[in-house]
């Protein structure tokens, strides 16, 4: 979900390396004992911190990295194909989301619980990379963020309005802003889908038994009262004008103008967005602050921790030990601090010192520590699709379906996706 401006010089250098090392399908002598293969999405591999760690490792170890760069839209299918053919690379990059269910993780990837670098991870980064049994699936080498409700503190101060600490207070704040003529929440319904998972996270993060039951197809969304609470809250918020009049036509490129102009006061997003996509106008980054997201599923609100790209090790590779050595190199403070120098990110490593952390986040450290949940809906609900869920909500927004029908369609979509993935019980 996070975006970062790339280092052009390094990216070009890496592009040349990738061209030299691999063809369209990453073909080269994979049996070369001094070569290690790494596969990831094209856009992910081009991140400046990724190209930096690759170059550092090659210079330090003398091992040649064979970078297999796959077009983003083709990545999951290409991974499934390679697993079926037995041509999975030594190191495989993936987010800990429901797509992993396609790949039989236990059969194909190493658990990394006993690696020496585990103690180097922050608690939230480690938790993100655990499976439902508590096994560590990969090294989280990525930019991180804190998602929450980012608000214009200057506007609130000028109006004499307080921030919210409970759902009731948040609802009163939204109504007060709407009555004055502001758009309380910039809700980008046109093509954006992450907002919904923030409301779902507390339901499943706070009650693992509910997550287990829905993933065993023993219950549905329709059986969970909090899901209806959230759906009704979103429906009512839209109807009450809390998303403004143009939210159905508001997309990614419209969030910044809405906030920087002051037309909208709040949005549900992550801190790194302010350093990669926000364009100052009447208001700048310094005018914004952070409070929890409220969507009627957690009375004191919630924050979502970062979604992290993991480096996973192919269990069946003859070079699994060498792949683990590469991960250990990446988890060394001397190396990751070079890679993440100047990158705007919440620390994934305890000794990460060269990254930049948002003042908005550091100011709310105590609140975040108390109310942050690991990203749960998009990563651990089998069959969950953010894009498809957003499309279903958009049908509700235009009046094609009711709240109950929205929830039923969410269930239908999730169950069909789980069935197509061959998940037992669906």
Coordinates of C-alpha atoms in Angstrom, one line a residue:
X1 CA 0.0 0.0 0.0
X2 CA 2.9 2.4 0.6
X3 CA 4.5 4.5 -2.2
X4 CA 8.0 6.0 -2.3
X5 CA 9.8 8.2 -4.7
X6 CA 12.6 6.1 -6.3
X7 CA 16.2 7.0 -6.5
X8 CA 16.6 7.4 -10.3
X9 CA 20.3 6.7 -10.6
X10 CA 20.2 3.5 -8.5
X11 CA 17.1 2.3 -10.3
X12 CA 18.7 2.7 -13.7
X13 CA 21.8 0.8 -12.4
X14 CA 19.5 -2.0 -11.1
X15 CA 17.6 -2.1 -14.4
X16 CA 20.9 -2.7 -16.2
X17 CA 21.8 -5.4 -13.7
X18 CA 18.4 -7.1 -14.2
X19 CA 18.8 -7.0 -18.0
X20 CA 22.2 -8.6 -17.8
X21 CA 21.2 -11.3 -15.3
X22 CA 17.8 -12.3 -16.6
X23 CA 15.6 -12.4 -19.6
X24 CA 11.9 -11.9 -19.7
X25 CA 11.4 -15.0 -17.6
X26 CA 14.5 -14.6 -15.6
X27 CA 16.2 -17.4 -17.5
X28 CA 19.9 -17.9 -16.7
X29 CA 22.1 -20.6 -15.2
X30 CA 20.2 -21.2 -12.0
X31 CA 22.4 -24.1 -11.1
X32 CA 25.5 -21.8 -10.8
X33 CA 26.7 -22.4 -7.2
X34 CA 27.6 -18.7 -6.9
X35 CA 24.3 -17.4 -8.0
X36 CA 21.2 -16.7 -5.9
X37 CA 17.8 -16.1 -7.5
X38 CA 15.3 -13.5 -6.2
X39 CA 11.8 -13.0 -7.5
X40 CA 9.5 -10.1 -6.9
X41 CA 7.1 -7.7 -8.6
X42 CA 8.7 -5.3 -11.0
X43 CA 7.7 -2.2 -9.1
X44 CA 8.8 -3.7 -5.8
X45 CA 12.2 -4.7 -7.0
X46 CA 12.8 -1.1 -8.3
X47 CA 12.5 0.5 -4.8
X48 CA 15.7 2.3 -3.9
X49 CA 16.2 0.4 -0.7
X50 CA 15.9 -2.9 -2.6
X51 CA 18.4 -2.0 -5.2
X52 CA 20.7 -0.8 -2.5
X53 CA 20.7 -4.0 -0.5
X54 CA 21.2 -6.1 -3.6
X55 CA 24.2 -4.1 -4.6
X56 CA 25.6 -4.2 -1.1
X57 CA 25.3 -7.9 -0.9
X58 CA 26.9 -8.6 -4.3
X59 CA 29.9 -6.4 -3.4
X60 CA 30.3 -7.9 0.0
X61 CA 29.7 -11.6 -0.7
X62 CA 30.9 -12.0 -4.3
X63 CA 27.6 -13.9 -4.9
X64 CA 25.7 -12.9 -8.1
X65 CA 22.1 -12.1 -7.6
X66 CA 19.8 -13.2 -10.4
X67 CA 16.8 -10.9 -10.2
X68 CA 13.6 -12.2 -11.6
X69 CA 11.4 -9.2 -12.2
X70 CA 7.7 -10.0 -12.9
X71 CA 5.0 -7.5 -14.1
X72 CA 2.9 -6.7 -11.1
X73 CA -0.4 -7.9 -12.6
X74 CA 1.1 -11.3 -13.5
X75 CA 3.0 -12.0 -10.3
X76 CA 0.5 -14.3 -8.4
X77 CA -0.1 -16.4 -11.5
X78 CA 3.6 -16.6 -12.3
X79 CA 4.4 -17.7 -8.7
X80 CA 1.7 -20.4 -8.9
X81 CA 3.1 -21.6 -12.2
X82 CA 6.6 -21.8 -10.9
X83 CA 5.5 -23.7 -7.7
X84 CA 3.7 -26.2 -9.9
X85 CA 6.7 -26.6 -12.2
X86 CA 9.2 -26.7 -9.3
X87 CA 11.1 -23.6 -10.6
X88 CA 10.5 -21.3 -7.6
X89 CA 13.5 -19.0 -7.0
X90 CA 15.7 -19.2 -3.9
X91 CA 14.2 -16.0 -2.4
X92 CA 10.6 -15.1 -3.0
X93 CA 9.0 -11.7 -2.2
X94 CA 5.4 -11.6 -1.0
X95 CA 3.1 -9.7 1.3
X96 CA 1.5 -11.8 4.0
X97 CA -2.0 -11.7 2.5
X98 CA -4.6 -14.2 1.4
X99 CA -2.9 -14.9 -1.9
X100 CA -0.3 -16.9 0.0
X101 CA -3.0 -19.6 0.5
X102 CA -2.5 -20.5 -3.2
X103 CA 1.1 -21.5 -2.6
X104 CA 1.0 -24.2 0.2
X105 CA 3.4 -22.3 2.4
X106 CA 4.3 -25.2 4.7
X107 CA 5.3 -27.4 1.8
X108 CA 7.2 -24.8 -0.2
X109 CA 8.8 -22.2 2.3
X110 CA 11.1 -22.3 5.3
X111 CA 9.8 -21.2 8.7
X112 CA 12.4 -18.7 10.0
X113 CA 11.6 -18.8 13.8
X114 CA 15.2 -19.8 14.8
X115 CA 17.1 -17.3 12.7
X116 CA 19.5 -15.1 14.7
X117 CA 18.0 -11.9 13.2
X118 CA 14.5 -12.5 14.6
X119 CA 15.4 -10.4 17.7
X120 CA 16.3 -7.5 15.5
X121 CA 12.7 -7.1 14.3
X122 CA 10.3 -4.7 16.0
X123 CA 7.3 -6.4 17.6
X124 CA 4.8 -5.0 15.0
X125 CA 7.0 -6.0 12.0
X126 CA 7.5 -9.5 13.4
X127 CA 3.8 -10.0 14.1
X128 CA 2.8 -9.0 10.6
X129 CA 5.0 -11.9 9.2
X130 CA 3.5 -14.6 11.4
X131 CA 1.1 -17.2 10.1
X132 CA -2.0 -18.3 12.1
X133 CA 0.2 -20.9 14.0
X134 CA 2.7 -18.3 15.0
X135 CA 5.5 -19.3 12.6
X136 CA 7.6 -16.6 11.0
X137 CA 7.3 -16.7 7.3
X138 CA 9.8 -14.2 6.1
X139 CA 12.0 -11.2 6.7
X140 CA 10.0 -7.9 6.5
X141 CA 12.4 -5.8 4.4
X142 CA 10.1 -3.0 3.4
X143 CA 8.9 0.5 4.1
X144 CA 6.3 0.6 6.9
X145 CA 3.6 3.0 7.9
X146 CA 0.8 3.8 10.4
X147 CA -2.6 4.0 9.0
X148 CA -5.2 6.1 10.8
X149 CA -7.4 9.1 10.6
X150 CA -5.2 12.0 9.5
X151 CA -6.9 15.4 10.2
X152 CA -6.3 19.1 9.6
X153 CA -5.4 20.3 13.1
X154 CA -5.3 23.9 12.0
X155 CA -8.9 23.8 10.9
X156 CA -10.1 22.1 14.0
X157 CA -8.2 24.5 16.2
X158 CA -9.6 27.5 14.3
X159 CA -13.1 26.1 14.7
X160 CA -12.6 25.3 18.4
X161 CA -13.4 21.6 17.7
X162 CA -11.7 18.8 19.6
X163 CA -10.4 15.5 18.3
X164 CA -12.2 12.3 19.1
X165 CA -11.3 9.6 21.5
X166 CA -14.5 7.6 21.2
X167 CA -16.9 6.6 18.4
X168 CA -19.6 8.9 19.8
X169 CA -17.2 11.9 19.8
X170 CA -16.1 11.1 16.3
X171 CA -19.6 11.0 15.0
X172 CA -20.4 14.4 16.7
X173 CA -17.2 15.8 15.1
X174 CA -18.2 14.7 11.7
X175 CA -21.7 16.1 12.0
X176 CA -20.4 19.5 13.4
X177 CA -18.0 19.8 10.4
X178 CA -20.8 18.9 7.9
X179 CA -23.1 21.5 9.5
X180 CA -20.5 24.2 9.0
X181 CA -20.0 23.3 5.3
X182 CA -16.8 21.2 5.4
X183 CA -16.4 17.7 4.0
X184 CA -15.5 15.8 7.2
X185 CA -13.9 12.8 5.6
X186 CA -12.3 12.5 2.1
X187 CA -13.5 9.0 1.1
X188 CA -12.1 8.1 -2.3
X189 CA -14.7 5.6 -3.5
X190 CA -13.5 5.8 -7.1
X191 CA -10.9 3.0 -7.3
X192 CA -9.6 3.1 -3.7
X193 CA -10.3 0.2 -1.4
X194 CA -8.0 0.2 1.6
X195 CA -10.4 2.2 3.9
X196 CA -12.7 -0.8 4.6
X197 CA -10.0 -3.0 6.0
X198 CA -9.3 -0.5 8.8
X199 CA -12.8 -1.0 10.1
X200 CA -12.6 -4.8 9.7
X201 CA -9.2 -5.2 11.4
X202 CA -10.4 -4.9 15.1
X203 CA -13.2 -7.4 14.6
X204 CA -10.7 -10.2 13.7
X205 CA -7.5 -9.0 15.3
X206 CA -9.2 -8.7 18.7
X207 CA -11.0 -12.1 18.5
X208 CA -8.8 -14.7 16.8
X209 CA -11.6 -17.3 17.3
X210 CA -13.8 -15.3 14.9
X211 CA -11.0 -15.2 12.4
X212 CA -10.5 -18.9 12.7
X213 CA -14.2 -19.7 12.3
X214 CA -14.7 -17.5 9.2
X215 CA -11.5 -19.1 7.7
X216 CA -13.0 -22.6 8.3
X217 CA -16.3 -21.5 6.7
X218 CA -18.1 -22.1 10.0
X219 CA -19.5 -18.6 10.1
X220 CA -20.0 -15.7 7.6
X221 CA -19.8 -12.0 7.8
X222 CA -23.6 -12.0 8.2
X223 CA -23.2 -13.9 11.4
X224 CA -20.9 -11.2 12.9
X225 CA -22.8 -8.2 14.4
X226 CA -19.7 -5.9 14.1
X227 CA -19.6 -6.3 10.4
X228 CA -23.2 -5.0 10.1
X229 CA -22.3 -2.2 12.5
X230 CA -19.5 -1.1 10.2
X231 CA -21.5 -1.4 7.0
X232 CA -24.4 0.6 8.5
X233 CA -22.0 3.2 9.8
X234 CA -20.4 3.7 6.4
X235 CA -23.8 3.8 4.7
X236 CA -25.1 6.4 7.2
X237 CA -21.9 8.4 6.9
X238 CA -22.3 8.7 3.2
X239 CA -26.0 9.5 3.5
X240 CA -25.3 12.2 6.1
X241 CA -22.9 14.0 3.9
X242 CA -19.8 13.1 5.9
X243 CA -18.0 12.0 2.7
X244 CA -19.1 15.1 0.8
X245 CA -21.1 15.2 -2.4
X246 CA -18.4 14.0 -4.8
X247 CA -17.0 11.0 -3.0
X248 CA -18.2 8.5 -5.6
X249 CA -16.1 10.4 -8.2
X250 CA -13.1 10.9 -5.9
X251 CA -10.0 8.8 -6.7
X252 CA -6.4 8.6 -5.7
X253 CA -5.3 11.8 -7.4
X254 CA -8.1 13.7 -5.8
X255 CA -7.2 13.1 -2.2
X256 CA -4.4 15.6 -2.0
X257 CA -6.3 18.5 -3.6
X258 CA -9.2 17.9 -1.2
X259 CA -7.0 18.0 1.9
X260 CA -4.5 20.6 0.9
X261 CA -7.3 23.1 -0.1
X262 CA -9.1 22.5 3.2
X263 CA -12.3 21.4 1.5
X264 CA -11.9 18.0 3.4
X265 CA -10.7 17.9 7.0
X266 CA -9.9 14.2 7.4
X267 CA -9.0 11.1 5.5
X268 CA -8.2 7.5 6.4
X269 CA -4.7 6.9 5.0
X270 CA -1.1 6.3 6.1
X271 CA 1.7 8.6 7.1
X272 CA 4.1 8.0 4.2
X273 CA 1.4 9.2 1.8
X274 CA 2.1 12.7 3.1
X275 CA 5.7 12.5 2.0
X276 CA 5.2 10.8 -1.4
X277 CA 1.8 12.0 -2.8
X278 CA 0.6 15.0 -0.8
X279 CA 1.0 18.4 -2.6
X280 CA 0.8 21.4 -0.4
X281 CA -1.5 24.3 -1.2
X282 CA -3.4 26.3 1.3
X283 CA -2.3 23.7 3.9
X284 CA 1.0 21.8 4.3
X285 CA 2.0 18.6 6.0
X286 CA 2.6 20.6 9.2
X287 CA -1.1 21.4 9.4
X288 CA -2.0 17.7 9.9
X289 CA -2.0 15.3 12.8
X290 CA -3.2 11.8 13.6
X291 CA -6.0 10.1 15.6
X292 CA -7.5 6.7 15.3
X293 CA -9.9 5.5 12.6
X294 CA -13.5 5.2 13.8
X295 CA -15.9 3.0 11.9
X296 CA -18.1 1.6 14.7
X297 CA -16.0 -1.5 15.2
X298 CA -13.7 -0.3 18.0
X299 CA -15.1 2.3 20.4
X300 CA -11.7 3.9 21.1
X301 CA -10.7 3.6 17.4
X302 CA -7.9 1.7 15.7
X303 CA -4.7 2.2 13.8
X304 CA -3.4 -0.3 11.3
X305 CA 0.3 -1.3 11.2
X306 CA 2.2 -1.4 7.9
X307 CA 1.7 -4.0 5.2
X308 CA 5.2 -5.4 4.6
X309 CA 6.9 -7.2 1.8
X310 CA 8.6 -10.4 3.1
X311 CA 11.6 -12.1 1.8
X312 CA 10.7 -15.8 2.0
X313 CA 13.1 -18.8 1.5
X314 CA 12.3 -21.6 -0.9
X315 CA 12.3 -24.7 1.3
X316 CA 13.0 -27.0 -1.6
X317 CA 15.9 -25.0 -3.0
X318 CA 19.4 -26.5 -2.9
X319 CA 20.6 -23.0 -1.9
X320 CA 18.2 -22.6 1.0
X321 CA 21.1 -22.0 3.4
X322 CA 22.7 -19.4 1.1
X323 CA 19.3 -17.7 0.8
X324 CA 19.1 -17.6 4.6
X325 CA 22.6 -16.0 4.6
X326 CA 21.3 -13.4 2.3
X327 CA 18.4 -12.6 4.7
X328 CA 20.8 -12.4 7.6
X329 CA 22.8 -9.8 5.5
X330 CA 19.7 -7.8 4.9
X331 CA 18.8 -7.9 8.7
X332 CA 22.2 -6.5 9.7
X333 CA 22.0 -3.0 11.0
X334 CA 25.1 -1.9 9.1
X335 CA 23.4 -2.9 5.8
X336 CA 19.8 -2.0 6.3
X337 CA 20.7 1.4 7.6
X338 CA 22.5 2.2 4.3
X339 CA 19.5 0.9 2.3
X340 CA 16.9 2.9 4.2
X341 CA 18.9 6.1 4.6
X342 CA 16.4 9.0 4.2
X343 CA 13.4 6.7 3.5
X344 CA 10.2 7.8 5.2
X345 CA 9.1 4.7 7.2
X346 CA 8.3 3.4 10.6
X347 CA 11.2 1.2 11.7
X348 CA 10.9 -2.5 11.0
X349 CA 14.2 -3.1 12.8
X350 CA 15.0 -2.2 16.4
X351 CA 18.3 -0.6 15.4
X352 CA 17.0 1.3 12.4
X353 CA 18.4 4.8 12.7
X354 CA 18.7 6.4 9.2
X355 CA 15.1 6.4 8.2
X356 CA 12.8 9.3 8.6
X357 CA 9.7 9.0 10.9
X358 CA 6.7 11.2 10.6
X359 CA 6.2 13.7 13.4
X360 CA 2.5 13.0 13.2
X361 CA 3.2 9.4 14.2
X362 CA 5.8 10.1 16.9
X363 CA 3.4 12.6 18.5
X364 CA 0.8 9.9 18.9
X365 CA 3.1 7.1 20.0
X366 CA 1.2 6.3 23.2
X367 CA -2.1 6.1 21.4
X368 CA -0.7 4.0 18.6
X369 CA 0.9 1.6 21.1
X370 CA -2.5 1.1 22.8
X371 CA -4.8 0.9 19.8
X372 CA -2.7 -0.3 16.8
X373 CA -3.7 -3.7 15.3
X374 CA -1.6 -5.7 12.9
X375 CA -3.1 -5.6 9.4
X376 CA -5.6 -8.4 9.6
X377 CA -8.5 -8.2 7.1
X378 CA -6.4 -8.0 3.9
X379 CA -3.8 -10.4 5.1
X380 CA -5.6 -13.1 7.1
X381 CA -9.2 -13.4 5.9
X382 CA -9.2 -16.2 3.4
X383 CA -10.7 -15.0 0.1
X384 CA -10.7 -11.3 1.1
X385 CA -10.3 -8.9 -1.9
X386 CA -10.1 -5.2 -1.1
X387 CA -11.0 -4.2 -4.7
X388 CA -14.0 -6.5 -4.9
X389 CA -15.2 -5.5 -1.5
X390 CA -15.0 -1.8 -2.4
X391 CA -17.0 -2.5 -5.6
X392 CA -19.7 -4.1 -3.5
X393 CA -19.9 -1.1 -1.2
X394 CA -20.1 1.2 -4.2
X395 CA -23.2 -0.7 -5.3
X396 CA -24.7 0.1 -1.9
X397 CA -23.7 3.8 -2.2
X398 CA -25.6 4.2 -5.5
X399 CA -28.7 2.4 -4.0
X400 CA -28.5 -0.8 -6.0
X401 CA -28.3 -2.9 -2.9
X402 CA -29.2 -2.6 0.8
X403 CA -26.9 -3.0 3.8
X404 CA -27.8 -6.6 4.3
X405 CA -27.4 -7.3 0.6
X406 CA -24.0 -5.7 0.7
X407 CA -22.9 -8.0 3.5
X408 CA -24.3 -11.0 1.6
X409 CA -22.4 -10.1 -1.5
X410 CA -19.2 -9.7 0.5
X411 CA -19.7 -13.2 1.8
X412 CA -20.5 -14.6 -1.6
X413 CA -17.4 -13.0 -3.1
X414 CA -15.1 -14.2 -0.3
X415 CA -16.4 -17.8 -0.3
X416 CA -16.1 -18.0 -4.1
X417 CA -12.5 -16.8 -4.0
X418 CA -11.6 -19.3 -1.2
X419 CA -13.2 -22.1 -3.2
X420 CA -11.3 -21.1 -6.4
X421 CA -8.1 -21.2 -4.3
X422 CA -8.9 -24.8 -3.3
X423 CA -9.2 -23.9 0.4
X424 CA -10.5 -26.9 2.5
X425 CA -14.0 -26.4 3.8
X426 CA -15.1 -24.1 1.0

